[in-house]
Amino acid sequence: MCFDCEFCAVPLTPEDVQKLCTLARLEIGPEEIGDLSAKLSDIVRLAGELQAQDTAGVAPMAHPLDRPQRLRPDTVTETDTRELFQQNAPLVEQGLYLVPKVIE
Amino acid sequence: MDWEIVIGLEIHTQLATRSKIFSGAATAYGAAPNTQACLVDLGYPGVLPVLNEQVVVMAVKFGLATHCQIAKRSVFARKNYFYPDLPKGYQISQYELPIVHSGYIQIPTSDGALKTIGITRAHLEEDAGKSLHENFHDYSGIDLNRAGTPLLEIVTEPDLRSAAEAGAYMRKIHELVRYLGISDGNMQEGSFRCDANVSVRPVGETKLGTRTELKNLNSFRFVEKAIEVEAERQIELLLDGGSVVQETRLYDPDKNETRPMRSKEEANDYRYFPDPDLLPVVIEPSLIESIRAKLPELPDAKRARFTEQYALSDYDADVLTSSAGLADYFESAAAAARTAPAKLIANWVQGKVIAALNEDGLEISQSKVAPAALGALLDKIADGTLSGKLANDVFDALRTGEGTVDEIIQQRGLKQITDSSAIEQLVAGVIDDHPEQAQQFRDGNEKVIGFLVGQVMKASQGKANPKQVNEVLRRLLLE
Amino acid sequence: MHKDTLTELSASLGARRISARELAEYYLERIERFDPALNAFVTVTPEQALKEADAADRRIADGTATPLTGIPLAHKDIFCTAGIKTSCSSRMLDNFISPYDATVVARLKDAGAVLLGKTNMDEFAMGSSNETSYYGPVRNPWDHERVPGGSSGGSAAAVTASLCSAATGTDTGGSIRQPAALTGLTGIKPTYGRVSRYGMIAFASSLDQAGTLTRSAADAALLLQVMAGFDANDSTSLPDPVPNYPDELQTPWEKLRIGVPENFFDDGLDADNAAAVRASLEVFEKLGATIKNVRLDHIHLSVPAYYVVAPAEASSNLSRYDGVRYGYRAEGSDDLLELYMRSRGEGFGAEVKRRILTGTYVLSTGYYDAYYLQAQKVRQLIAEDFARAFTEVDLLAGPTTPTPAFPIGQKVGDPIQMYLNDIYTIGANLAGLPAMSVPCGFVDGLPVGLQLIGPHLAESRLLKAAHYFQLETDWHRRLPAAYA
């Protein structure tokens, strides 16, 4: 591995990982955070190997298919299947999905 | 010190498609909660988005109407954040490569001049669902019917300098999207919403001040009021030596004040990246040309043509082109009329026709008096068959569906008497019945002629042509 | 009977030597007997299987059968199946009953195949050993102390132990080919977009592709024939016509130019594994193929590139699991943020969390260009290397994995060691190329695989090469003693 650029060398501190957990909405127990930070640092270092490659003038490849988006006609094909779908829902009332109060 | 207000607007307009932007669910407003939210809209495991061709056509229409560049290749990206009305945990939007960009429109300013407002970009994205906070005590209820409704987000340059300009711009865009038929522009239903970026700076300062973003302004009045109070708030803050915090704020119409939006306080990192479920949208020049060919005449062009082609005043042209429907009504009436002058038709459309619509609570397209009928009616005024008063009666008869203009004139025997021998008989009769008034006139009393004309009109039940009656009276009295 | 390939069972059903019901009952009985030890299935669906088997027998009777009618199959639990639990081997979806069928599931159903159940996998397909499953590890039928590979480990174990005739899988970085190699099966990952992704729960959308785990290339051809083809529900589904794969197998052999990527044989590759692969190249030479060395100059960057692109897409794809509309919801959260944090914190396992956090990191402000964008550029370079190679050769051949199956627990604690299992397979996913693994020998009694990679839409060429290889060899007919 290369450690000569900032991206490979920098490990993630538990604080960094805690921030990521909040951004990704993942609760991590305090006992896990140390080991998790170490493992994520290893993964980020592995990813850091990319830095050694010169990619000047290379077009990023977002997708394996080099084709245009196909368009569908503007027609309504769906019917009301709320009852079926809401059988999977943890908490519904009057056809609405319930979540703890959202404050705006 | 004088202050300058700098405003940029982001208008979200729902596109008038039948189905959603990435699914085949209906977009109709007002359905029971979650009955128009299909697997794709609900973000079920394994489902995939497929783009609605109409949203592309509509975006291109808007781009062409606002002198924008149409991107040959545009890309959908994911905007990642968690919110209960955002089922997938990301919104499919356009980020680096919007479908149209770099255009402008012109708005009228207070001094009557035109001001050019730059349009940075307009991009396609999906709308979110709705959170209902009432009557669920500690819970919010989520309705995802609106999730996936196509939106065109129209972003201006920071070119607006007053609440009034912002209002004028918003009205202009509102008129435009309705003319283009790409949105119903219904603000009560949230089809046309606006966010305003507001900052202030001392006049002469070239650097922009720190801006705040006012969210979800859903009426022209609120946009203007919200910008006014927010600008005042910022100026006072700065005058007190404070500084403006870049934040998202909500306008409270009842208190007429703005306050920070709590749910958006937490700093977001949206982690945009190209949506791997969707390929780049490629728009061929041939498509652009076919859309351009079908583009309707736009408000400014129509206004100019009306003053030119129909010799109407700017005021008349403004009123008649305020909606495509009204303009069409006027033009079909004008086309149907053989002799009635455009000015006469314009007056009737703006007067009697609009009054009748308001009375019946109807849209112009539903007018009980067809434009062709109005044209025919006004021809009768032009050729002297009907007086203005009689025409009014016929118009009301047309409204109640008594028949065609000719039928009504026949049935009611409303035809004006223009046959001079018939009028001479009436006049002679009146002179015989009122010898002393006749004598007073001969002795030079001009005023009395009015009385005599009135008598003749009465005798003819108002059907005699007043001008003719006047002439004949004078002739016979002085013989 | 369970030693038969799908092709042979299809013939027996067609000739009425056996009924679909007998076949279904026979395999259901084997599942009951052997699966408790293997843990290959998450869900078994006997009632539905027997119904489908009876329907299949009626079709065979009235002459409307297809070659797959009555064939007992298993689907990886990543494919949505209407009315059946679809868990992705995650606590997050442990209670999820799909209201719809994936396109792959619907097409196989229409062809008359009989679904026996849903197979175990690495949670959300994130793993190379099947140890990240919420339902526990799957055992390798060749050695119960070893992993079957992953993420399609349940499908691989089920077919190897003859608990079903064939199984579907998905391959994002090697998840079909690697388990196929470690269990002695034939596994194919078609060209990206050849098989619809609709109803296949997304891991990394620009890399995911559905395929099959079977006993032979001929079996794979029969299944792919039905699975492949355009689907209006998938914007990335290829409209190109589907060739008749089974017929293509029967066409005479043309001289193939086979390229061998030198850098696949560096010190990371187990020596015996390398020897088995080299030996299989001689079989192709005997068949009249010309072997030539090629270089893939950037392939050594495929693992780092993959572990940026895949987690980035996954972090976004898995944001929909929030405990609001379906799936796991943590009890007693009275605050929205807490509901999200706990539902996702408790619903996802350790590896899934690591991938989500890695993806969140590489997409976040300040790191996007250095990681995500750079990975996309490297991806371009890797794809160009393959394109260049295919101007000189018709196929690429090399190892599928660095080593045979490793012991359960050996690598699970070390993500990097685990990730390096995919070093030879990831390239084809990054470039969207079709690739397969074919059994090519044994190392210490454990099967190893030969990987074949073709240019876009060269499935026929791949299957045919594998088929001719399997006419010359019998590695693919070997069964673990305990299941023979």
Short mmCIF file of C-alpha atoms in Angstrom, two decimals, chain C residues 77-391:
data_model
loop_
_atom_site.label_atom_id
_atom_site.label_comp_id
_atom_site.label_asym_id
_atom_site.label_seq_id
_atom_site.Cartn_x
_atom_site.Cartn_y
_atom_site.Cartn_z
CA ASP C 77 -33.23 -14.80 -1.27
CA ILE C 78 -32.31 -11.53 -2.99
CA PHE C 79 -35.01 -12.09 -5.64
CA CYS C 80 -38.47 -10.81 -4.72
CA THR C 81 -41.07 -13.60 -4.69
CA ALA C 82 -44.75 -12.64 -4.37
CA GLY C 83 -46.31 -13.85 -1.13
CA ILE C 84 -43.04 -15.40 0.06
CA LYS C 85 -40.62 -13.94 2.61
CA THR C 86 -37.77 -12.16 0.81
CA SER C 87 -35.11 -11.38 3.40
CA CYS C 88 -31.76 -10.79 1.66
CA SER C 89 -30.55 -12.75 4.74
CA SER C 90 -30.94 -9.57 6.79
CA ARG C 91 -32.74 -8.93 10.06
CA MET C 92 -33.93 -5.75 8.28
CA LEU C 93 -36.14 -7.83 5.97
CA ASP C 94 -36.74 -10.85 8.21
CA ASN C 95 -40.46 -9.93 8.28
CA PHE C 96 -40.74 -8.79 4.65
CA ILE C 97 -43.26 -10.53 2.38
CA SER C 98 -42.75 -9.30 -1.15
CA PRO C 99 -45.98 -8.21 -2.87
CA TYR C 100 -44.45 -8.88 -6.31
CA ASP C 101 -42.25 -11.23 -8.33
CA ALA C 102 -38.86 -10.22 -9.69
CA THR C 103 -38.73 -10.44 -13.51
CA VAL C 104 -36.34 -13.40 -13.25
CA VAL C 105 -38.75 -15.18 -10.89
CA ALA C 106 -41.77 -14.45 -13.10
CA ARG C 107 -40.05 -15.71 -16.27
CA LEU C 108 -38.92 -18.99 -14.69
CA LYS C 109 -42.38 -19.43 -13.18
CA ASP C 110 -43.98 -18.91 -16.61
CA ALA C 111 -41.62 -21.54 -18.06
CA GLY C 112 -43.02 -24.02 -15.53
CA ALA C 113 -40.03 -24.34 -13.22
CA VAL C 114 -40.88 -25.47 -9.68
CA LEU C 115 -39.69 -23.26 -6.81
CA LEU C 116 -38.49 -25.29 -3.79
CA GLY C 117 -37.43 -22.31 -1.67
CA LYS C 118 -35.17 -19.31 -1.11
CA THR C 119 -31.47 -19.74 -0.44
CA ASN C 120 -29.22 -18.28 2.23
CA MET C 121 -26.69 -15.60 1.25
CA ASP C 122 -24.37 -12.96 2.65
CA GLU C 123 -26.49 -10.14 4.06
CA PHE C 124 -27.56 -7.93 1.12
CA ALA C 125 -25.00 -9.90 -0.96
CA MET C 126 -22.14 -8.23 0.91
CA GLY C 127 -19.58 -10.93 1.54
CA SER C 128 -17.49 -13.68 -0.04
CA SER C 129 -18.07 -16.50 2.46
CA ASN C 130 -21.76 -16.45 3.42
CA GLU C 131 -20.74 -15.71 6.99
CA THR C 132 -22.50 -12.31 7.12
CA SER C 133 -26.00 -13.85 6.87
CA TYR C 134 -28.48 -13.01 9.66
CA TYR C 135 -29.40 -16.73 9.49
CA GLY C 136 -25.89 -17.99 10.10
CA PRO C 137 -23.16 -19.36 7.82
CA VAL C 138 -23.76 -21.90 5.05
CA ARG C 139 -21.55 -25.01 5.08
CA ASN C 140 -19.59 -26.17 2.06
CA PRO C 141 -20.88 -29.67 1.11
CA TRP C 142 -17.27 -30.70 0.31
CA ASP C 143 -16.16 -29.86 3.86
CA HIS C 144 -18.61 -28.62 6.47
CA GLU C 145 -15.85 -26.72 8.26
CA ARG C 146 -15.29 -24.57 5.20
CA VAL C 147 -17.22 -21.76 3.55
CA PRO C 148 -19.11 -22.31 0.28
CA GLY C 149 -18.09 -18.84 -0.87
CA GLY C 150 -20.43 -15.93 -1.23
CA SER C 151 -22.55 -14.11 -1.56
CA SER C 152 -24.60 -16.79 -3.40
CA GLY C 153 -23.34 -19.45 -0.97
CA GLY C 154 -26.74 -20.96 -0.20
CA SER C 155 -27.50 -21.46 -3.88
CA ALA C 156 -24.06 -23.01 -4.43
CA ALA C 157 -24.37 -25.40 -1.47
CA ALA C 158 -27.94 -26.36 -2.41
CA VAL C 159 -27.00 -27.33 -5.98
CA THR C 160 -23.76 -29.06 -4.92
CA ALA C 161 -25.62 -31.17 -2.35
CA SER C 162 -28.40 -31.87 -4.89
CA LEU C 163 -31.07 -30.15 -2.78
CA CYS C 164 -32.29 -28.62 -6.05
CA SER C 165 -31.44 -29.08 -9.70
CA ALA C 166 -30.13 -25.56 -10.21
CA ALA C 167 -30.31 -22.18 -8.52
CA THR C 168 -30.26 -18.50 -9.34
CA GLY C 169 -27.61 -16.19 -7.99
CA THR C 170 -26.42 -12.61 -8.31
CA ASP C 171 -22.90 -11.39 -8.98
CA THR C 172 -21.73 -7.89 -8.04
CA GLY C 173 -18.03 -8.65 -7.59
CA GLY C 174 -17.88 -12.43 -8.01
CA SER C 175 -20.85 -13.61 -5.95
CA ILE C 176 -21.80 -16.30 -8.49
CA ARG C 177 -18.37 -17.30 -9.83
CA GLN C 178 -16.51 -17.48 -6.52
CA PRO C 179 -18.99 -19.81 -4.77
CA ALA C 180 -19.30 -21.85 -7.98
CA ALA C 181 -15.52 -22.33 -7.94
CA LEU C 182 -15.44 -23.22 -4.24
CA THR C 183 -18.22 -25.82 -4.59
CA GLY C 184 -17.37 -27.34 -7.99
CA LEU C 185 -20.24 -25.79 -9.94
CA THR C 186 -20.66 -23.98 -13.24
CA GLY C 187 -21.60 -20.36 -12.59
CA ILE C 188 -22.28 -17.63 -15.12
CA LYS C 189 -22.59 -13.88 -14.69
CA PRO C 190 -23.99 -12.51 -17.96
CA THR C 191 -23.22 -9.14 -19.52
CA TYR C 192 -24.47 -6.24 -17.38
CA GLY C 193 -28.08 -5.59 -18.47
CA ARG C 194 -28.57 -8.97 -20.19
CA VAL C 195 -30.84 -10.16 -17.35
CA SER C 196 -33.33 -7.73 -15.78
CA ARG C 197 -32.53 -6.36 -12.33
CA TYR C 198 -36.19 -5.63 -11.61
CA GLY C 199 -37.15 -7.27 -8.32
CA MET C 200 -33.55 -8.19 -7.56
CA ILE C 201 -32.76 -6.32 -4.33
CA ALA C 202 -30.04 -3.81 -5.19
CA PHE C 203 -26.55 -3.91 -3.71
CA ALA C 204 -24.51 -1.89 -6.24
CA SER C 205 -26.72 -0.97 -9.19
CA SER C 206 -23.99 -0.44 -11.79
CA LEU C 207 -22.38 -3.82 -10.98
CA ASP C 208 -25.25 -6.18 -10.04
CA GLN C 209 -26.20 -8.89 -12.50
CA ALA C 210 -28.28 -12.05 -12.11
CA GLY C 211 -27.04 -15.44 -13.25
CA THR C 212 -27.11 -19.13 -12.47
CA LEU C 213 -25.36 -21.86 -10.49
CA THR C 214 -25.66 -25.22 -12.24
CA ARG C 215 -23.95 -28.55 -12.75
CA SER C 216 -23.03 -27.84 -16.36
CA ALA C 217 -22.77 -25.18 -19.05
CA ALA C 218 -25.65 -26.90 -20.88
CA ASP C 219 -27.84 -26.44 -17.80
CA ALA C 220 -26.86 -22.76 -17.63
CA ALA C 221 -27.80 -22.31 -21.28
CA LEU C 222 -31.32 -23.66 -20.67
CA LEU C 223 -31.90 -21.32 -17.72
CA LEU C 224 -30.32 -18.23 -19.26
CA GLN C 225 -32.48 -18.73 -22.35
CA VAL C 226 -35.52 -17.97 -20.17
CA MET C 227 -33.96 -15.40 -17.81
CA ALA C 228 -32.25 -13.17 -20.38
CA GLY C 229 -33.88 -10.46 -22.46
CA PHE C 230 -35.32 -6.96 -22.44
CA ASP C 231 -37.51 -5.81 -19.55
CA ALA C 232 -39.40 -2.50 -19.73
CA ASN C 233 -39.21 -2.23 -15.92
CA ASP C 234 -35.41 -1.91 -15.97
CA SER C 235 -33.93 1.19 -17.65
CA THR C 236 -30.58 -0.60 -17.88
CA SER C 237 -31.97 -3.77 -19.49
CA LEU C 238 -30.43 -4.49 -22.91
CA PRO C 239 -32.86 -4.56 -25.88
CA ASP C 240 -30.48 -6.71 -27.96
CA PRO C 241 -32.10 -9.97 -29.15
CA VAL C 242 -31.29 -13.11 -27.13
CA PRO C 243 -29.59 -15.88 -29.14
CA ASN C 244 -30.71 -19.48 -28.72
CA TYR C 245 -28.07 -20.51 -26.17
CA PRO C 246 -28.85 -24.26 -26.09
CA ASP C 247 -28.67 -24.46 -29.91
CA GLU C 248 -25.45 -22.42 -29.99
CA LEU C 249 -23.81 -25.08 -27.78
CA GLN C 250 -24.38 -27.69 -30.46
CA THR C 251 -22.67 -25.72 -33.25
CA PRO C 252 -19.24 -27.02 -34.30
CA TRP C 253 -16.15 -25.74 -32.49
CA GLU C 254 -14.34 -22.83 -34.13
CA LYS C 255 -10.73 -22.10 -33.32
CA LEU C 256 -10.71 -19.82 -30.30
CA ARG C 257 -7.96 -17.40 -29.37
CA ILE C 258 -7.74 -17.53 -25.58
CA GLY C 259 -5.88 -14.82 -23.70
CA VAL C 260 -4.29 -15.52 -20.33
CA PRO C 261 -3.78 -12.42 -18.15
CA GLU C 262 -0.25 -12.86 -16.80
CA ASN C 263 -0.96 -10.73 -13.77
CA PHE C 264 -3.65 -13.21 -12.66
CA PHE C 265 -0.84 -15.66 -11.90
CA ASP C 266 1.18 -13.49 -9.52
CA ASP C 267 2.19 -14.61 -6.02
CA GLY C 268 -1.34 -14.05 -4.67
CA LEU C 269 -2.47 -17.25 -6.40
CA ASP C 270 -2.19 -20.65 -4.65
CA ALA C 271 0.35 -22.80 -6.56
CA ASP C 272 -1.87 -25.92 -6.85
CA ASN C 273 -4.80 -23.76 -7.87
CA ALA C 274 -2.58 -22.22 -10.57
CA ALA C 275 -1.51 -25.69 -11.74
CA ALA C 276 -5.13 -26.80 -12.12
CA VAL C 277 -5.91 -23.71 -14.20
CA ARG C 278 -2.82 -24.19 -16.40
CA ALA C 279 -3.79 -27.84 -16.94
CA SER C 280 -7.26 -26.84 -18.10
CA LEU C 281 -5.68 -24.45 -20.64
CA GLU C 282 -3.98 -27.51 -22.17
CA VAL C 283 -7.43 -29.06 -22.64
CA PHE C 284 -8.41 -26.03 -24.71
CA GLU C 285 -5.16 -26.31 -26.68
CA LYS C 286 -6.01 -29.95 -27.45
CA LEU C 287 -9.39 -28.65 -28.68
CA GLY C 288 -7.41 -26.48 -31.07
CA ALA C 289 -7.52 -23.16 -29.23
CA THR C 290 -4.49 -20.88 -29.39
CA ILE C 291 -3.33 -19.61 -25.99
CA LYS C 292 -1.62 -16.25 -25.72
CA ASN C 293 -0.53 -14.11 -22.80
CA VAL C 294 -2.17 -10.71 -22.40
CA ARG C 295 -1.72 -7.90 -19.89
CA LEU C 296 -4.44 -6.08 -17.99
CA ASP C 297 -2.30 -3.20 -16.76
CA HIS C 298 -4.73 -1.76 -14.22
CA ILE C 299 -6.40 -4.93 -12.93
CA HIS C 300 -4.43 -4.68 -9.68
CA LEU C 301 -6.55 -1.58 -8.95
CA SER C 302 -9.84 -3.42 -9.41
CA VAL C 303 -10.21 -4.27 -5.70
CA PRO C 304 -9.69 -0.69 -4.45
CA ALA C 305 -11.86 0.70 -7.26
CA TYR C 306 -14.59 -1.79 -6.45
CA TYR C 307 -14.48 -1.10 -2.73
CA VAL C 308 -15.18 2.56 -3.48
CA VAL C 309 -17.83 2.23 -6.21
CA ALA C 310 -19.80 -0.67 -4.67
CA PRO C 311 -20.08 0.78 -1.13
CA ALA C 312 -20.92 4.22 -2.55
CA GLU C 313 -23.88 2.85 -4.50
CA ALA C 314 -24.83 0.52 -1.64
CA SER C 315 -24.86 3.32 0.95
CA SER C 316 -27.52 5.06 -1.14
CA ASN C 317 -29.42 1.89 -2.17
CA LEU C 318 -29.81 0.83 1.46
CA SER C 319 -31.12 4.23 2.66
CA ARG C 320 -34.67 3.07 1.90
CA TYR C 321 -34.55 0.68 4.86
CA ASP C 322 -35.76 3.09 7.52
CA GLY C 323 -38.46 1.15 9.37
CA VAL C 324 -41.29 3.31 8.03
CA ARG C 325 -43.01 1.46 5.17
CA TYR C 326 -41.75 -2.14 5.61
CA GLY C 327 -39.01 -4.08 7.30
CA TYR C 328 -37.50 -3.93 10.78
CA ARG C 329 -38.52 -1.08 13.08
CA ALA C 330 -36.88 -0.60 16.47
CA GLU C 331 -39.42 -0.60 19.31
CA GLY C 332 -39.97 2.40 21.54
CA SER C 333 -38.31 5.16 19.55
CA ASP C 334 -40.24 8.35 20.32
CA ASP C 335 -37.97 10.56 18.24
CA LEU C 336 -37.52 10.37 14.46
CA LEU C 337 -33.72 10.44 14.45
CA GLU C 338 -33.67 7.74 17.10
CA LEU C 339 -36.13 5.64 15.08
CA TYR C 340 -33.80 5.81 12.06
CA MET C 341 -30.58 5.26 13.99
CA ARG C 342 -31.88 2.31 15.99
CA SER C 343 -33.93 0.61 13.25
CA ARG C 344 -30.93 0.69 10.91
CA GLY C 345 -28.39 0.07 13.67
CA GLU C 346 -30.25 -3.03 14.86
CA GLY C 347 -31.54 -4.15 11.45
CA PHE C 348 -28.18 -4.28 9.63
CA GLY C 349 -25.23 -6.54 10.43
CA ALA C 350 -21.60 -5.50 10.91
CA GLU C 351 -20.38 -5.93 7.29
CA VAL C 352 -23.38 -4.10 5.83
CA LYS C 353 -22.74 -1.23 8.25
CA ARG C 354 -19.07 -1.10 7.25
CA ARG C 355 -20.02 -0.88 3.56
CA ILE C 356 -22.66 1.80 4.19
CA LEU C 357 -20.17 3.86 6.21
CA THR C 358 -17.41 3.38 3.62
CA GLY C 359 -19.80 4.51 0.88
CA THR C 360 -20.99 7.46 2.94
CA TYR C 361 -17.37 8.46 3.47
CA VAL C 362 -16.21 8.27 -0.17
CA LEU C 363 -19.21 10.32 -1.35
CA SER C 364 -18.99 12.98 1.34
CA THR C 365 -17.81 16.53 0.77
CA GLY C 366 -14.05 16.73 0.46
CA TYR C 367 -13.57 13.05 -0.43
CA TYR C 368 -15.79 12.62 -3.50
CA ASP C 369 -13.12 13.55 -6.05
CA ALA C 370 -10.30 11.71 -4.31
CA TYR C 371 -12.21 8.45 -3.92
CA TYR C 372 -15.47 8.15 -5.89
CA LEU C 373 -14.47 10.13 -8.98
CA GLN C 374 -10.96 8.67 -9.01
CA ALA C 375 -12.45 5.16 -8.75
CA GLN C 376 -14.68 5.88 -11.76
CA LYS C 377 -11.64 6.98 -13.77
CA VAL C 378 -9.73 3.86 -12.78
CA ARG C 379 -12.83 1.86 -13.70
CA GLN C 380 -12.57 3.40 -17.16
CA LEU C 381 -8.91 2.35 -17.43
CA ILE C 382 -9.76 -1.22 -16.38
CA ALA C 383 -12.59 -1.40 -18.93
CA GLU C 384 -10.24 -0.10 -21.64
CA ASP C 385 -7.67 -2.80 -20.74
CA PHE C 386 -10.31 -5.48 -21.35
CA ALA C 387 -11.45 -3.84 -24.60
CA ARG C 388 -7.86 -3.75 -25.82
CA ALA C 389 -7.35 -7.42 -24.90
CA PHE C 390 -10.47 -8.43 -26.82
CA THR C 391 -9.07 -6.95 -30.01
#
